[in-house]
Structure formats: structure tokens, C-alpha cells
Amino acid sequence: MGEKQYVVYILASKAYGTLYTRITSNLVQRIYQHKKGLTEGFTKRYNVHRLVYYEIHTDVYEAITREKCIKKWNRQ
């Protein structure tokens, strides 16, 4: 069995260019949940479900650090 993977991903909305960055251990399932509106909250409210970027990490702390770094990016 392979190493556990942690995926840092970015979703975007078409209409407003809204970005959403998070970590998951199952990207396919998580994107499905976002697209079907199965998760309450930000992505459902703002229709943010278009995957625009992802990167895979084998260390959870590395993935968390990367997520925090991405969230600090200037979006302009």
C-alpha cells in the first residue's frame, strides 16, 4: 500500500473569480462533493467548484504550510 497523500487544491468560481484553497486526502471525492453541493458553506454559497490547481504532498505538515502560503498570495 502506498504512502498517504495530502492534496492542496484551489477552486474558483466562474462568475466572480472567487478562490477557495484547502487540503484533502481524497481529491476526487472532495471535488465531487463540491460540485454536487454536498458541502454546506462557502463553496456552495458562492458556487465555487471549478478545480484550477492542485499539488500532492506526502507530509501533512508540509501540505498545511503550503496551504497557508497560498492563502497569503496577492490575488490581484
JSON list of N, CA and C in Angstrom, two decimals:
[
{"chain": "A", "resi": 1, "resn": "MET", "atom": "N", "xyz": [0.84, -1.17, 0.00]},
{"chain": "A", "resi": 1, "resn": "MET", "atom": "CA", "xyz": [0.00, 0.00, 0.00]},
{"chain": "A", "resi": 1, "resn": "MET", "atom": "C", "xyz": [0.88, 1.24, 0.00]},
{"chain": "A", "resi": 2, "resn": "GLY", "atom": "N", "xyz": [0.48, 2.27, -0.74]},
{"chain": "A", "resi": 2, "resn": "GLY", "atom": "CA", "xyz": [1.29, 3.47, -0.88]},
{"chain": "A", "resi": 2, "resn": "GLY", "atom": "C", "xyz": [1.18, 4.41, 0.30]},
{"chain": "A", "resi": 3, "resn": "GLU", "atom": "N", "xyz": [2.03, 5.42, 0.25]},
{"chain": "A", "resi": 3, "resn": "GLU", "atom": "CA", "xyz": [2.01, 6.45, 1.28]},
{"chain": "A", "resi": 3, "resn": "GLU", "atom": "C", "xyz": [0.73, 7.26, 1.21]},
{"chain": "A", "resi": 4, "resn": "LYS", "atom": "N", "xyz": [0.30, 7.76, 2.35]},
{"chain": "A", "resi": 4, "resn": "LYS", "atom": "CA", "xyz": [-0.86, 8.65, 2.38]},
{"chain": "A", "resi": 4, "resn": "LYS", "atom": "C", "xyz": [-0.48, 9.95, 1.68]},
{"chain": "A", "resi": 5, "resn": "GLN", "atom": "N", "xyz": [-1.41, 10.46, 0.90]},
{"chain": "A", "resi": 5, "resn": "GLN", "atom": "CA", "xyz": [-1.17, 11.70, 0.17]},
{"chain": "A", "resi": 5, "resn": "GLN", "atom": "C", "xyz": [-2.11, 12.79, 0.66]},
{"chain": "A", "resi": 6, "resn": "TYR", "atom": "N", "xyz": [-1.59, 13.99, 0.68]},
{"chain": "A", "resi": 6, "resn": "TYR", "atom": "CA", "xyz": [-2.36, 15.17, 1.06]},
{"chain": "A", "resi": 6, "resn": "TYR", "atom": "C", "xyz": [-2.32, 16.13, -0.11]},
{"chain": "A", "resi": 7, "resn": "VAL", "atom": "N", "xyz": [-3.47, 16.56, -0.55]},
{"chain": "A", "resi": 7, "resn": "VAL", "atom": "CA", "xyz": [-3.56, 17.39, -1.74]},
{"chain": "A", "resi": 7, "resn": "VAL", "atom": "C", "xyz": [-4.01, 18.80, -1.35]},
{"chain": "A", "resi": 8, "resn": "VAL", "atom": "N", "xyz": [-3.19, 19.77, -1.72]},
{"chain": "A", "resi": 8, "resn": "VAL", "atom": "CA", "xyz": [-3.57, 21.17, -1.57]},
{"chain": "A", "resi": 8, "resn": "VAL", "atom": "C", "xyz": [-4.23, 21.55, -2.88]},
{"chain": "A", "resi": 9, "resn": "TYR", "atom": "N", "xyz": [-5.44, 22.09, -2.81]},
{"chain": "A", "resi": 9, "resn": "TYR", "atom": "CA", "xyz": [-6.16, 22.39, -4.04]},
{"chain": "A", "resi": 9, "resn": "TYR", "atom": "C", "xyz": [-6.78, 23.78, -4.00]},
{"chain": "A", "resi": 10, "resn": "ILE", "atom": "N", "xyz": [-6.99, 24.33, -5.20]},
{"chain": "A", "resi": 10, "resn": "ILE", "atom": "CA", "xyz": [-7.63, 25.64, -5.33]},
{"chain": "A", "resi": 10, "resn": "ILE", "atom": "C", "xyz": [-8.83, 25.48, -6.25]},
{"chain": "A", "resi": 11, "resn": "LEU", "atom": "N", "xyz": [-9.98, 25.95, -5.78]},
{"chain": "A", "resi": 11, "resn": "LEU", "atom": "CA", "xyz": [-11.20, 26.00, -6.58]},
{"chain": "A", "resi": 11, "resn": "LEU", "atom": "C", "xyz": [-11.48, 27.46, -6.91]},
{"chain": "A", "resi": 12, "resn": "ALA", "atom": "N", "xyz": [-12.17, 27.67, -8.02]},
{"chain": "A", "resi": 12, "resn": "ALA", "atom": "CA", "xyz": [-12.56, 29.03, -8.41]},
{"chain": "A", "resi": 12, "resn": "ALA", "atom": "C", "xyz": [-13.99, 29.03, -8.90]},
{"chain": "A", "resi": 13, "resn": "SER", "atom": "N", "xyz": [-14.62, 30.20, -8.79]},
{"chain": "A", "resi": 13, "resn": "SER", "atom": "CA", "xyz": [-15.95, 30.37, -9.37]},
{"chain": "A", "resi": 13, "resn": "SER", "atom": "C", "xyz": [-15.77, 31.05, -10.72]},
{"chain": "A", "resi": 14, "resn": "LYS", "atom": "N", "xyz": [-16.65, 30.75, -11.64]},
{"chain": "A", "resi": 14, "resn": "LYS", "atom": "CA", "xyz": [-16.60, 31.39, -12.95]},
{"chain": "A", "resi": 14, "resn": "LYS", "atom": "C", "xyz": [-17.01, 32.85, -12.86]},
{"chain": "A", "resi": 15, "resn": "ALA", "atom": "N", "xyz": [-18.08, 33.10, -12.18]},
{"chain": "A", "resi": 15, "resn": "ALA", "atom": "CA", "xyz": [-18.69, 34.43, -12.20]},
{"chain": "A", "resi": 15, "resn": "ALA", "atom": "C", "xyz": [-17.85, 35.52, -11.54]},
{"chain": "A", "resi": 16, "resn": "TYR", "atom": "N", "xyz": [-17.29, 35.23, -10.37]},
{"chain": "A", "resi": 16, "resn": "TYR", "atom": "CA", "xyz": [-16.65, 36.29, -9.59]},
{"chain": "A", "resi": 16, "resn": "TYR", "atom": "C", "xyz": [-15.14, 36.13, -9.43]},
{"chain": "A", "resi": 17, "resn": "GLY", "atom": "N", "xyz": [-14.61, 35.02, -9.88]},
{"chain": "A", "resi": 17, "resn": "GLY", "atom": "CA", "xyz": [-13.18, 34.78, -9.70]},
{"chain": "A", "resi": 17, "resn": "GLY", "atom": "C", "xyz": [-12.82, 34.49, -8.25]},
{"chain": "A", "resi": 18, "resn": "THR", "atom": "N", "xyz": [-13.80, 34.09, -7.47]},
{"chain": "A", "resi": 18, "resn": "THR", "atom": "CA", "xyz": [-13.58, 33.76, -6.07]},
{"chain": "A", "resi": 18, "resn": "THR", "atom": "C", "xyz": [-12.72, 32.51, -5.96]},
{"chain": "A", "resi": 19, "resn": "LEU", "atom": "N", "xyz": [-11.73, 32.53, -5.06]},
{"chain": "A", "resi": 19, "resn": "LEU", "atom": "CA", "xyz": [-10.84, 31.39, -4.87]},
{"chain": "A", "resi": 19, "resn": "LEU", "atom": "C", "xyz": [-11.07, 30.75, -3.51]},
{"chain": "A", "resi": 20, "resn": "TYR", "atom": "N", "xyz": [-10.84, 29.43, -3.47]},
{"chain": "A", "resi": 20, "resn": "TYR", "atom": "CA", "xyz": [-11.03, 28.65, -2.25]},
{"chain": "A", "resi": 20, "resn": "TYR", "atom": "C", "xyz": [-9.89, 27.65, -2.20]},
{"chain": "A", "resi": 21, "resn": "THR", "atom": "N", "xyz": [-9.09, 27.68, -1.14]},
{"chain": "A", "resi": 21, "resn": "THR", "atom": "CA", "xyz": [-7.93, 26.81, -1.00]},
{"chain": "A", "resi": 21, "resn": "THR", "atom": "C", "xyz": [-8.09, 25.94, 0.24]},
{"chain": "A", "resi": 22, "resn": "ARG", "atom": "N", "xyz": [-7.87, 24.63, 0.07]},
{"chain": "A", "resi": 22, "resn": "ARG", "atom": "CA", "xyz": [-7.97, 23.70, 1.18]},
{"chain": "A", "resi": 22, "resn": "ARG", "atom": "C", "xyz": [-7.05, 22.50, 0.95]},
{"chain": "A", "resi": 23, "resn": "ILE", "atom": "N", "xyz": [-7.09, 21.56, 1.92]},
{"chain": "A", "resi": 23, "resn": "ILE", "atom": "CA", "xyz": [-6.32, 20.31, 1.86]},
{"chain": "A", "resi": 23, "resn": "ILE", "atom": "C", "xyz": [-7.31, 19.16, 1.96]},
{"chain": "A", "resi": 24, "resn": "THR", "atom": "N", "xyz": [-7.01, 18.08, 1.25]},
{"chain": "A", "resi": 24, "resn": "THR", "atom": "CA", "xyz": [-7.81, 16.86, 1.36]},
{"chain": "A", "resi": 24, "resn": "THR", "atom": "C", "xyz": [-6.90, 15.65, 1.15]},
{"chain": "A", "resi": 25, "resn": "SER", "atom": "N", "xyz": [-7.35, 14.50, 1.59]},
{"chain": "A", "resi": 25, "resn": "SER", "atom": "CA", "xyz": [-6.61, 13.27, 1.32]},
{"chain": "A", "resi": 25, "resn": "SER", "atom": "C", "xyz": [-7.27, 12.48, 0.19]},
{"chain": "A", "resi": 26, "resn": "ASN", "atom": "N", "xyz": [-8.41, 12.98, -0.31]},
{"chain": "A", "resi": 26, "resn": "ASN", "atom": "CA", "xyz": [-9.10, 12.32, -1.42]},
{"chain": "A", "resi": 26, "resn": "ASN", "atom": "C", "xyz": [-9.66, 13.39, -2.36]},
{"chain": "A", "resi": 27, "resn": "LEU", "atom": "N", "xyz": [-8.86, 13.82, -3.31]},
{"chain": "A", "resi": 27, "resn": "LEU", "atom": "CA", "xyz": [-9.24, 14.93, -4.18]},
{"chain": "A", "resi": 27, "resn": "LEU", "atom": "C", "xyz": [-10.48, 14.62, -5.03]},
{"chain": "A", "resi": 28, "resn": "VAL", "atom": "N", "xyz": [-10.55, 13.45, -5.60]},
{"chain": "A", "resi": 28, "resn": "VAL", "atom": "CA", "xyz": [-11.68, 13.10, -6.47]},
{"chain": "A", "resi": 28, "resn": "VAL", "atom": "C", "xyz": [-12.99, 13.19, -5.69]},
{"chain": "A", "resi": 29, "resn": "GLN", "atom": "N", "xyz": [-13.03, 12.59, -4.53]},
{"chain": "A", "resi": 29, "resn": "GLN", "atom": "CA", "xyz": [-14.25, 12.61, -3.71]},
{"chain": "A", "resi": 29, "resn": "GLN", "atom": "C", "xyz": [-14.59, 14.04, -3.29]},
{"chain": "A", "resi": 30, "resn": "ARG", "atom": "N", "xyz": [-13.59, 14.80, -2.89]},
{"chain": "A", "resi": 30, "resn": "ARG", "atom": "CA", "xyz": [-13.84, 16.16, -2.40]},
{"chain": "A", "resi": 30, "resn": "ARG", "atom": "C", "xyz": [-14.37, 17.08, -3.50]},
{"chain": "A", "resi": 31, "resn": "ILE", "atom": "N", "xyz": [-13.82, 16.96, -4.70]},
{"chain": "A", "resi": 31, "resn": "ILE", "atom": "CA", "xyz": [-14.30, 17.78, -5.82]},
{"chain": "A", "resi": 31, "resn": "ILE", "atom": "C", "xyz": [-15.73, 17.39, -6.16]},
{"chain": "A", "resi": 32, "resn": "TYR", "atom": "N", "xyz": [-16.03, 16.11, -6.15]},
{"chain": "A", "resi": 32, "resn": "TYR", "atom": "CA", "xyz": [-17.40, 15.63, -6.38]},
{"chain": "A", "resi": 32, "resn": "TYR", "atom": "C", "xyz": [-18.36, 16.27, -5.37]},
{"chain": "A", "resi": 33, "resn": "GLN", "atom": "N", "xyz": [-17.97, 16.28, -4.10]},
{"chain": "A", "resi": 33, "resn": "GLN", "atom": "CA", "xyz": [-18.81, 16.86, -3.06]},
{"chain": "A", "resi": 33, "resn": "GLN", "atom": "C", "xyz": [-19.06, 18.35, -3.32]},
{"chain": "A", "resi": 34, "resn": "HIS", "atom": "N", "xyz": [-18.02, 19.06, -3.72]},
{"chain": "A", "resi": 34, "resn": "HIS", "atom": "CA", "xyz": [-18.17, 20.49, -4.01]},
{"chain": "A", "resi": 34, "resn": "HIS", "atom": "C", "xyz": [-19.11, 20.70, -5.21]},
{"chain": "A", "resi": 35, "resn": "LYS", "atom": "N", "xyz": [-18.88, 19.95, -6.28]},
{"chain": "A", "resi": 35, "resn": "LYS", "atom": "CA", "xyz": [-19.68, 20.13, -7.50]},
{"chain": "A", "resi": 35, "resn": "LYS", "atom": "C", "xyz": [-21.15, 19.79, -7.30]},
{"chain": "A", "resi": 36, "resn": "LYS", "atom": "N", "xyz": [-21.44, 18.81, -6.46]},
{"chain": "A", "resi": 36, "resn": "LYS", "atom": "CA", "xyz": [-22.82, 18.39, -6.21]},
{"chain": "A", "resi": 36, "resn": "LYS", "atom": "C", "xyz": [-23.48, 19.20, -5.10]},
{"chain": "A", "resi": 37, "resn": "GLY", "atom": "N", "xyz": [-22.74, 20.12, -4.50]},
{"chain": "A", "resi": 37, "resn": "GLY", "atom": "CA", "xyz": [-23.30, 20.94, -3.43]},
{"chain": "A", "resi": 37, "resn": "GLY", "atom": "C", "xyz": [-23.55, 20.17, -2.15]},
{"chain": "A", "resi": 38, "resn": "LEU", "atom": "N", "xyz": [-22.78, 19.11, -1.93]},
{"chain": "A", "resi": 38, "resn": "LEU", "atom": "CA", "xyz": [-22.97, 18.27, -0.75]},
{"chain": "A", "resi": 38, "resn": "LEU", "atom": "C", "xyz": [-22.32, 18.86, 0.50]},
{"chain": "A", "resi": 39, "resn": "THR", "atom": "N", "xyz": [-21.51, 19.88, 0.32]},
{"chain": "A", "resi": 39, "resn": "THR", "atom": "CA", "xyz": [-20.86, 20.53, 1.45]},
{"chain": "A", "resi": 39, "resn": "THR", "atom": "C", "xyz": [-21.50, 21.89, 1.69]},
{"chain": "A", "resi": 40, "resn": "GLU", "atom": "N", "xyz": [-21.99, 22.10, 2.88]},
{"chain": "A", "resi": 40, "resn": "GLU", "atom": "CA", "xyz": [-22.58, 23.40, 3.23]},
{"chain": "A", "resi": 40, "resn": "GLU", "atom": "C", "xyz": [-21.46, 24.41, 3.44]},
{"chain": "A", "resi": 41, "resn": "GLY", "atom": "N", "xyz": [-21.75, 25.65, 3.15]},
{"chain": "A", "resi": 41, "resn": "GLY", "atom": "CA", "xyz": [-20.77, 26.68, 3.44]},
{"chain": "A", "resi": 41, "resn": "GLY", "atom": "C", "xyz": [-20.35, 27.49, 2.22]},
{"chain": "A", "resi": 42, "resn": "PHE", "atom": "N", "xyz": [-19.13, 27.96, 2.27]},
{"chain": "A", "resi": 42, "resn": "PHE", "atom": "CA", "xyz": [-18.60, 28.92, 1.31]},
{"chain": "A", "resi": 42, "resn": "PHE", "atom": "C", "xyz": [-18.72, 28.46, -0.14]},
{"chain": "A", "resi": 43, "resn": "THR", "atom": "N", "xyz": [-18.27, 27.26, -0.46]},
{"chain": "A", "resi": 43, "resn": "THR", "atom": "CA", "xyz": [-18.26, 26.82, -1.86]},
{"chain": "A", "resi": 43, "resn": "THR", "atom": "C", "xyz": [-19.66, 26.67, -2.42]},
{"chain": "A", "resi": 44, "resn": "LYS", "atom": "N", "xyz": [-20.58, 26.23, -1.61]},
{"chain": "A", "resi": 44, "resn": "LYS", "atom": "CA", "xyz": [-21.97, 26.09, -2.06]},
{"chain": "A", "resi": 44, "resn": "LYS", "atom": "C", "xyz": [-22.61, 27.47, -2.23]},
{"chain": "A", "resi": 45, "resn": "ARG", "atom": "N", "xyz": [-22.40, 28.34, -1.27]},
{"chain": "A", "resi": 45, "resn": "ARG", "atom": "CA", "xyz": [-22.99, 29.68, -1.29]},
{"chain": "A", "resi": 45, "resn": "ARG", "atom": "C", "xyz": [-22.51, 30.49, -2.49]},
{"chain": "A", "resi": 46, "resn": "TYR", "atom": "N", "xyz": [-21.21, 30.40, -2.81]},
{"chain": "A", "resi": 46, "resn": "TYR", "atom": "CA", "xyz": [-20.64, 31.22, -3.88]},
{"chain": "A", "resi": 46, "resn": "TYR", "atom": "C", "xyz": [-20.39, 30.45, -5.18]},
{"chain": "A", "resi": 47, "resn": "ASN", "atom": "N", "xyz": [-20.90, 29.23, -5.27]},
{"chain": "A", "resi": 47, "resn": "ASN", "atom": "CA", "xyz": [-20.77, 28.41, -6.47]},
{"chain": "A", "resi": 47, "resn": "ASN", "atom": "C", "xyz": [-19.31, 28.24, -6.91]},
{"chain": "A", "resi": 48, "resn": "VAL", "atom": "N", "xyz": [-18.48, 27.91, -5.96]},
{"chain": "A", "resi": 48, "resn": "VAL", "atom": "CA", "xyz": [-17.05, 27.73, -6.20]},
{"chain": "A", "resi": 48, "resn": "VAL", "atom": "C", "xyz": [-16.78, 26.23, -6.30]},
{"chain": "A", "resi": 49, "resn": "HIS", "atom": "N", "xyz": [-16.62, 25.72, -7.52]},
{"chain": "A", "resi": 49, "resn": "HIS", "atom": "CA", "xyz": [-16.41, 24.28, -7.68]},
{"chain": "A", "resi": 49, "resn": "HIS", "atom": "C", "xyz": [-15.52, 23.91, -8.86]},
{"chain": "A", "resi": 50, "resn": "ARG", "atom": "N", "xyz": [-14.88, 24.87, -9.46]},
{"chain": "A", "resi": 50, "resn": "ARG", "atom": "CA", "xyz": [-14.02, 24.61, -10.62]},
{"chain": "A", "resi": 50, "resn": "ARG", "atom": "C", "xyz": [-12.58, 24.43, -10.16]},
{"chain": "A", "resi": 51, "resn": "LEU", "atom": "N", "xyz": [-12.03, 23.23, -10.30]},
{"chain": "A", "resi": 51, "resn": "LEU", "atom": "CA", "xyz": [-10.65, 22.96, -9.88]},
{"chain": "A", "resi": 51, "resn": "LEU", "atom": "C", "xyz": [-9.70, 23.66, -10.84]},
{"chain": "A", "resi": 52, "resn": "VAL", "atom": "N", "xyz": [-8.85, 24.53, -10.30]},
{"chain": "A", "resi": 52, "resn": "VAL", "atom": "CA", "xyz": [-7.90, 25.26, -11.15]},
{"chain": "A", "resi": 52, "resn": "VAL", "atom": "C", "xyz": [-6.45, 24.91, -10.85]},
{"chain": "A", "resi": 53, "resn": "TYR", "atom": "N", "xyz": [-6.21, 24.27, -9.69]},
{"chain": "A", "resi": 53, "resn": "TYR", "atom": "CA", "xyz": [-4.82, 23.93, -9.33]},
{"chain": "A", "resi": 53, "resn": "TYR", "atom": "C", "xyz": [-4.82, 22.91, -8.21]},
{"chain": "A", "resi": 54, "resn": "TYR", "atom": "N", "xyz": [-3.82, 22.02, -8.24]},
{"chain": "A", "resi": 54, "resn": "TYR", "atom": "CA", "xyz": [-3.61, 21.13, -7.10]},
{"chain": "A", "resi": 54, "resn": "TYR", "atom": "C", "xyz": [-2.16, 20.67, -7.08]},
{"chain": "A", "resi": 55, "resn": "GLU", "atom": "N", "xyz": [-1.69, 20.30, -5.90]},
{"chain": "A", "resi": 55, "resn": "GLU", "atom": "CA", "xyz": [-0.36, 19.73, -5.74]},
{"chain": "A", "resi": 55, "resn": "GLU", "atom": "C", "xyz": [-0.41, 18.69, -4.63]},
{"chain": "A", "resi": 56, "resn": "ILE", "atom": "N", "xyz": [0.38, 17.64, -4.79]},
{"chain": "A", "resi": 56, "resn": "ILE", "atom": "CA", "xyz": [0.35, 16.50, -3.89]},
{"chain": "A", "resi": 56, "resn": "ILE", "atom": "C", "xyz": [1.55, 16.54, -2.94]},
{"chain": "A", "resi": 57, "resn": "HIS", "atom": "N", "xyz": [1.28, 16.24, -1.67]},
{"chain": "A", "resi": 57, "resn": "HIS", "atom": "CA", "xyz": [2.32, 16.17, -0.65]},
{"chain": "A", "resi": 57, "resn": "HIS", "atom": "C", "xyz": [2.18, 14.85, 0.10]},
{"chain": "A", "resi": 58, "resn": "THR", "atom": "N", "xyz": [3.29, 14.34, 0.62]},
{"chain": "A", "resi": 58, "resn": "THR", "atom": "CA", "xyz": [3.24, 13.12, 1.42]},
{"chain": "A", "resi": 58, "resn": "THR", "atom": "C", "xyz": [3.33, 13.42, 2.91]},
{"chain": "A", "resi": 59, "resn": "ASP", "atom": "N", "xyz": [3.61, 14.66, 3.25]},
{"chain": "A", "resi": 59, "resn": "ASP", "atom": "CA", "xyz": [3.70, 15.08, 4.65]},
{"chain": "A", "resi": 59, "resn": "ASP", "atom": "C", "xyz": [2.59, 16.09, 4.95]},
{"chain": "A", "resi": 60, "resn": "VAL", "atom": "N", "xyz": [1.77, 15.80, 5.94]},
{"chain": "A", "resi": 60, "resn": "VAL", "atom": "CA", "xyz": [0.62, 16.65, 6.24]},
{"chain": "A", "resi": 60, "resn": "VAL", "atom": "C", "xyz": [1.06, 18.05, 6.67]},
{"chain": "A", "resi": 61, "resn": "TYR", "atom": "N", "xyz": [2.16, 18.15, 7.40]},
{"chain": "A", "resi": 61, "resn": "TYR", "atom": "CA", "xyz": [2.63, 19.46, 7.86]},
{"chain": "A", "resi": 61, "resn": "TYR", "atom": "C", "xyz": [3.14, 20.30, 6.70]},
{"chain": "A", "resi": 62, "resn": "GLU", "atom": "N", "xyz": [3.76, 19.66, 5.74]},
{"chain": "A", "resi": 62, "resn": "GLU", "atom": "CA", "xyz": [4.20, 20.34, 4.53]},
{"chain": "A", "resi": 62, "resn": "GLU", "atom": "C", "xyz": [2.98, 20.86, 3.75]},
{"chain": "A", "resi": 63, "resn": "ALA", "atom": "N", "xyz": [1.94, 20.06, 3.67]},
{"chain": "A", "resi": 63, "resn": "ALA", "atom": "CA", "xyz": [0.72, 20.47, 2.97]},
{"chain": "A", "resi": 63, "resn": "ALA", "atom": "C", "xyz": [0.05, 21.65, 3.67]},
{"chain": "A", "resi": 64, "resn": "ILE", "atom": "N", "xyz": [0.00, 21.61, 4.99]},
{"chain": "A", "resi": 64, "resn": "ILE", "atom": "CA", "xyz": [-0.60, 22.71, 5.75]},
{"chain": "A", "resi": 64, "resn": "ILE", "atom": "C", "xyz": [0.20, 24.00, 5.56]},
{"chain": "A", "resi": 65, "resn": "THR", "atom": "N", "xyz": [1.52, 23.89, 5.59]},
{"chain": "A", "resi": 65, "resn": "THR", "atom": "CA", "xyz": [2.38, 25.05, 5.37]},
{"chain": "A", "resi": 65, "resn": "THR", "atom": "C", "xyz": [2.15, 25.63, 3.99]},
{"chain": "A", "resi": 66, "resn": "ARG", "atom": "N", "xyz": [2.04, 24.77, 3.00]},
{"chain": "A", "resi": 66, "resn": "ARG", "atom": "CA", "xyz": [1.82, 25.22, 1.62]},
{"chain": "A", "resi": 66, "resn": "ARG", "atom": "C", "xyz": [0.45, 25.89, 1.49]},
{"chain": "A", "resi": 67, "resn": "GLU", "atom": "N", "xyz": [-0.57, 25.31, 2.11]},
{"chain": "A", "resi": 67, "resn": "GLU", "atom": "CA", "xyz": [-1.91, 25.91, 2.07]},
{"chain": "A", "resi": 67, "resn": "GLU", "atom": "C", "xyz": [-1.88, 27.32, 2.64]},
{"chain": "A", "resi": 68, "resn": "LYS", "atom": "N", "xyz": [-1.22, 27.49, 3.79]},
{"chain": "A", "resi": 68, "resn": "LYS", "atom": "CA", "xyz": [-1.12, 28.81, 4.41]},
{"chain": "A", "resi": 68, "resn": "LYS", "atom": "C", "xyz": [-0.37, 29.79, 3.52]},
{"chain": "A", "resi": 69, "resn": "CYS", "atom": "N", "xyz": [0.67, 29.31, 2.86]},
{"chain": "A", "resi": 69, "resn": "CYS", "atom": "CA", "xyz": [1.44, 30.15, 1.94]},
{"chain": "A", "resi": 69, "resn": "CYS", "atom": "C", "xyz": [0.56, 30.62, 0.78]},
{"chain": "A", "resi": 70, "resn": "ILE", "atom": "N", "xyz": [-0.18, 29.71, 0.19]},
{"chain": "A", "resi": 70, "resn": "ILE", "atom": "CA", "xyz": [-1.06, 30.05, -0.94]},
{"chain": "A", "resi": 70, "resn": "ILE", "atom": "C", "xyz": [-2.13, 31.05, -0.51]},
{"chain": "A", "resi": 71, "resn": "LYS", "atom": "N", "xyz": [-2.67, 30.88, 0.68]},
{"chain": "A", "resi": 71, "resn": "LYS", "atom": "CA", "xyz": [-3.71, 31.79, 1.16]},
{"chain": "A", "resi": 71, "resn": "LYS", "atom": "C", "xyz": [-3.20, 33.21, 1.35]},
{"chain": "A", "resi": 72, "resn": "LYS", "atom": "N", "xyz": [-1.89, 33.38, 1.47]},
{"chain": "A", "resi": 72, "resn": "LYS", "atom": "CA", "xyz": [-1.30, 34.71, 1.62]},
{"chain": "A", "resi": 72, "resn": "LYS", "atom": "C", "xyz": [-1.01, 35.39, 0.28]},
{"chain": "A", "resi": 73, "resn": "TRP", "atom": "N", "xyz": [-1.15, 34.65, -0.83]},
{"chain": "A", "resi": 73, "resn": "TRP", "atom": "CA", "xyz": [-0.87, 35.23, -2.14]},
{"chain": "A", "resi": 73, "resn": "TRP", "atom": "C", "xyz": [-1.72, 36.47, -2.39]},
{"chain": "A", "resi": 74, "resn": "ASN", "atom": "N", "xyz": [-1.14, 37.41, -3.11]},
{"chain": "A", "resi": 74, "resn": "ASN", "atom": "CA", "xyz": [-1.87, 38.59, -3.57]},
{"chain": "A", "resi": 74, "resn": "ASN", "atom": "C", "xyz": [-2.74, 38.15, -4.75]},
{"chain": "A", "resi": 75, "resn": "ARG", "atom": "N", "xyz": [-4.02, 38.38, -4.68]},
{"chain": "A", "resi": 75, "resn": "ARG", "atom": "CA", "xyz": [-4.95, 37.89, -5.71]},
{"chain": "A", "resi": 75, "resn": "ARG", "atom": "C", "xyz": [-5.22, 38.89, -6.81]},
{"chain": "A", "resi": 76, "resn": "GLN", "atom": "N", "xyz": [-4.48, 39.98, -6.84]},
{"chain": "A", "resi": 76, "resn": "GLN", "atom": "CA", "xyz": [-4.72, 40.99, -7.88]},
{"chain": "A", "resi": 76, "resn": "GLN", "atom": "C", "xyz": [-3.77, 40.84, -9.03]}
]
